[in-house]
Amino acid sequence: MAFYPQERLALFIDGPNLYNAAKALGFDIDYKRLLQLFQGKGRLIRALYYTALAEDQDYSPIRPLVDWLDYNGFTMVTKPMKEYTDNMGRRRFRGSMDIELAVDMLELAPHLDHVVLFSGDGDFRRLVESVQRRGVRVSVVSTIRTQPPMISDELRRQADTFVELQELAAHIARQGVERREPQGAPPMPTPAEPDRA
């Protein structure tokens, strides 16, 4: 990744997408280390983390992470998941944050030189193109080292720079946690539609 000390940069983290990519590669993200890494790359204006939350559950496993991030330098963008019943009669939850991320990136673009997008979602290709037309460089962090790859080919081609998440692992992985062997991407819900039966 090419960074310049005086450039203004912002991180846009698609939480479920980054979590699933790191899990498929066999490591857990240390968000404090991730923030420190990018604070050393330039003038970090914002680090935004996007996720939907199940509001009706007594305990949400993501709530401690959301609270920690909120108190430790990240701007949290959340909304409640929407519940629906699929055609098999199963209770499901949907919580896409794509629109929120896109609006925030477009609003911040005039104040930035470099955007780092943590997502492999091909729906962001057009957003990246639009931000680039405003003179902002865009790096996309995801992985091609899983089967199937977790980044869409269209998004990878559109980015100014593609950063392989596995190559960042030495800098952002949680320390003291036994590293799991990388695996093919297991069957899991898409980031746009977390699946909770």
Coordinates of C-alpha atoms in Angstrom, one line a residue:
M1 CA 0.0 0.0 0.0
A2 CA 1.3 3.4 -0.9
F3 CA 0.6 6.0 1.8
Y4 CA 1.9 9.5 2.1
P5 CA 2.5 11.1 5.6
Q6 CA 0.4 14.2 5.0
E7 CA -2.5 12.6 3.2
R8 CA -5.9 12.6 4.8
L9 CA -7.3 9.1 5.1
A10 CA -10.4 7.3 6.4
L11 CA -11.2 3.7 7.0
F12 CA -14.6 2.3 6.1
I13 CA -15.1 -1.1 7.7
D14 CA -17.9 -3.4 6.5
G15 CA -17.9 -5.3 9.9
P16 CA -19.6 -8.6 8.9
N17 CA -17.6 -8.8 5.7
L18 CA -14.2 -8.2 7.4
Y19 CA -15.1 -10.6 10.2
N20 CA -16.0 -13.4 7.7
A21 CA -12.8 -12.8 5.7
A22 CA -10.5 -12.9 8.7
K23 CA -12.3 -16.0 10.1
A24 CA -11.9 -17.8 6.7
L25 CA -8.2 -17.0 6.9
G26 CA -7.9 -18.3 10.4
F27 CA -7.3 -15.3 12.5
D28 CA -9.1 -12.7 14.7
I29 CA -8.7 -8.9 14.2
D30 CA -7.2 -6.8 16.9
Y31 CA -8.9 -3.5 16.2
K32 CA -6.5 -1.5 18.4
R33 CA -3.6 -2.8 16.3
L34 CA -5.5 -2.1 13.1
L35 CA -6.2 1.5 14.2
Q36 CA -2.5 2.0 15.2
L37 CA -1.3 0.7 11.8
F38 CA -3.3 3.2 9.9
Q39 CA -2.7 6.1 12.3
G40 CA 1.0 5.6 11.3
K41 CA 0.2 5.8 7.6
G42 CA -1.1 9.3 7.4
R43 CA -3.6 11.7 9.0
L44 CA -6.4 9.4 9.9
I45 CA -9.6 11.5 9.8
R46 CA -12.1 8.8 10.6
A47 CA -12.3 5.0 11.2
L48 CA -15.9 4.0 10.6
Y49 CA -17.3 0.6 11.5
Y50 CA -20.6 -0.6 10.1
T51 CA -22.8 -3.4 11.5
A52 CA -26.4 -4.2 12.1
L53 CA -27.5 -5.3 15.5
A54 CA -30.2 -7.7 16.7
E55 CA -32.0 -5.4 19.1
D56 CA -34.5 -7.9 20.5
Q57 CA -32.0 -10.4 21.8
D58 CA -31.2 -10.5 25.5
Y59 CA -27.5 -10.8 24.7
S60 CA -25.8 -10.0 21.4
P61 CA -22.3 -11.5 20.9
I62 CA -21.2 -8.4 18.9
R63 CA -22.3 -5.9 21.6
P64 CA -19.0 -6.0 23.6
L65 CA -17.1 -5.4 20.4
V66 CA -19.4 -2.5 19.3
D67 CA -19.0 -0.9 22.8
W68 CA -15.2 -1.3 22.8
L69 CA -14.8 0.2 19.3
D70 CA -17.1 3.1 20.2
Y71 CA -14.9 4.0 23.2
N72 CA -11.6 3.5 21.4
G73 CA -11.4 5.7 18.3
F74 CA -13.9 4.2 16.0
T75 CA -17.1 5.9 14.8
M76 CA -19.8 3.3 15.0
V77 CA -22.6 3.2 12.5
T78 CA -25.3 0.7 13.5
K79 CA -29.0 0.0 12.9
P80 CA -31.4 -2.7 14.0
M81 CA -31.7 -5.8 12.0
K82 CA -35.0 -6.4 10.3
E83 CA -36.8 -9.7 11.1
Y84 CA -38.6 -11.6 8.3
T85 CA -39.8 -15.1 7.6
D86 CA -38.4 -16.9 4.6
N87 CA -40.4 -19.0 2.2
M88 CA -39.7 -22.1 4.3
G89 CA -41.3 -20.4 7.4
R90 CA -37.9 -19.9 9.1
R91 CA -37.3 -16.7 11.1
R92 CA -34.4 -14.7 9.5
F93 CA -32.7 -11.4 10.1
R94 CA -31.5 -8.9 7.5
G95 CA -29.2 -6.0 8.1
S96 CA -27.4 -4.4 5.2
M97 CA -25.3 -1.3 5.9
D98 CA -24.4 -0.7 2.3
I99 CA -26.4 2.5 1.9
E100 CA -25.1 4.0 5.2
L101 CA -21.5 3.3 4.2
A102 CA -22.0 4.7 0.7
V103 CA -23.6 7.9 1.9
D104 CA -20.8 8.5 4.5
M105 CA -18.0 7.8 2.0
L106 CA -19.5 10.3 -0.5
E107 CA -20.0 12.9 2.2
L108 CA -16.5 12.6 3.5
A109 CA -14.8 12.3 0.1
P110 CA -14.2 16.1 -0.3
H111 CA -12.2 16.0 2.9
L112 CA -10.0 13.0 2.1
D113 CA -7.1 12.0 -0.1
H114 CA -7.3 8.2 0.5
V115 CA -10.1 5.8 1.4
V116 CA -9.4 2.3 2.7
L117 CA -12.5 0.1 2.3
F118 CA -12.5 -3.2 4.2
S119 CA -15.0 -5.2 2.2
G120 CA -15.1 -7.5 -0.8
D121 CA -18.7 -6.7 -1.6
G122 CA -19.1 -6.1 -5.4
D123 CA -22.0 -3.7 -4.7
F124 CA -19.4 -1.1 -3.7
R125 CA -17.7 -1.0 -7.2
R126 CA -19.8 1.9 -8.4
L127 CA -19.2 3.8 -5.1
V128 CA -15.5 3.4 -5.4
E129 CA -15.6 4.7 -9.0
S130 CA -17.6 7.7 -7.9
V131 CA -15.2 8.5 -5.1
Q132 CA -12.2 8.1 -7.4
R133 CA -13.8 10.7 -9.8
R134 CA -13.6 13.1 -6.9
G135 CA -9.8 12.7 -6.8
V136 CA -9.7 10.3 -3.9
R137 CA -7.5 7.2 -4.1
V138 CA -9.2 4.0 -2.9
S139 CA -7.6 0.9 -1.4
V140 CA -9.7 -2.2 -0.9
V141 CA -8.8 -4.8 1.8
S142 CA -10.2 -8.3 1.4
T143 CA -8.9 -11.7 0.3
I144 CA -8.5 -13.9 -2.7
R145 CA -6.9 -16.7 -0.7
T146 CA -10.2 -18.4 0.2
Q147 CA -12.3 -20.7 -1.9
P148 CA -14.3 -18.9 -3.2
P149 CA -12.5 -15.6 -3.0
M150 CA -14.2 -13.1 -0.7
I151 CA -13.7 -10.1 -3.0
S152 CA -15.6 -9.6 -6.2
D153 CA -13.5 -9.4 -9.3
E154 CA -15.2 -6.1 -10.3
L155 CA -14.4 -4.4 -7.0
R156 CA -10.8 -5.6 -7.1
R157 CA -10.3 -4.2 -10.6
Q158 CA -11.9 -0.9 -9.7
A159 CA -9.7 -0.2 -6.7
D160 CA -6.6 1.8 -7.0
T161 CA -4.9 -0.8 -4.8
F162 CA -6.0 -4.2 -3.6
V163 CA -4.6 -5.3 -0.3
E164 CA -4.6 -8.9 0.6
L165 CA -6.0 -9.3 4.1
Q166 CA -3.8 -12.2 4.9
E167 CA -0.7 -10.1 4.3
L168 CA -1.9 -7.6 7.0
A169 CA -2.4 -10.5 9.5
A170 CA 1.1 -10.0 11.0
H171 CA 0.1 -6.4 11.8
I172 CA -3.5 -6.7 12.8
A173 CA -4.1 -10.2 14.2
R174 CA -4.9 -10.7 17.8
Q175 CA -1.7 -11.7 19.7
G176 CA -1.7 -14.6 22.1
V177 CA -4.5 -16.4 20.2
E178 CA -3.6 -19.7 18.7
R179 CA -3.7 -19.2 14.9
R180 CA -6.1 -21.5 13.1
E181 CA -5.2 -23.0 9.8
P182 CA -6.7 -21.0 6.9
Q183 CA -9.7 -22.8 5.3
G184 CA -11.9 -22.4 2.4
A185 CA -14.8 -20.0 2.9
P186 CA -17.3 -22.0 4.9
P187 CA -21.0 -21.8 4.1
M188 CA -22.1 -18.6 5.8
P189 CA -24.6 -15.8 5.4
T190 CA -23.7 -13.0 3.0
P191 CA -22.8 -9.7 4.7
A192 CA -26.0 -8.2 3.4
E193 CA -28.2 -10.8 5.0
P194 CA -26.9 -12.3 8.3
D195 CA -28.7 -15.6 8.7
R196 CA -30.1 -16.4 12.2
A197 CA -32.5 -19.3 12.1

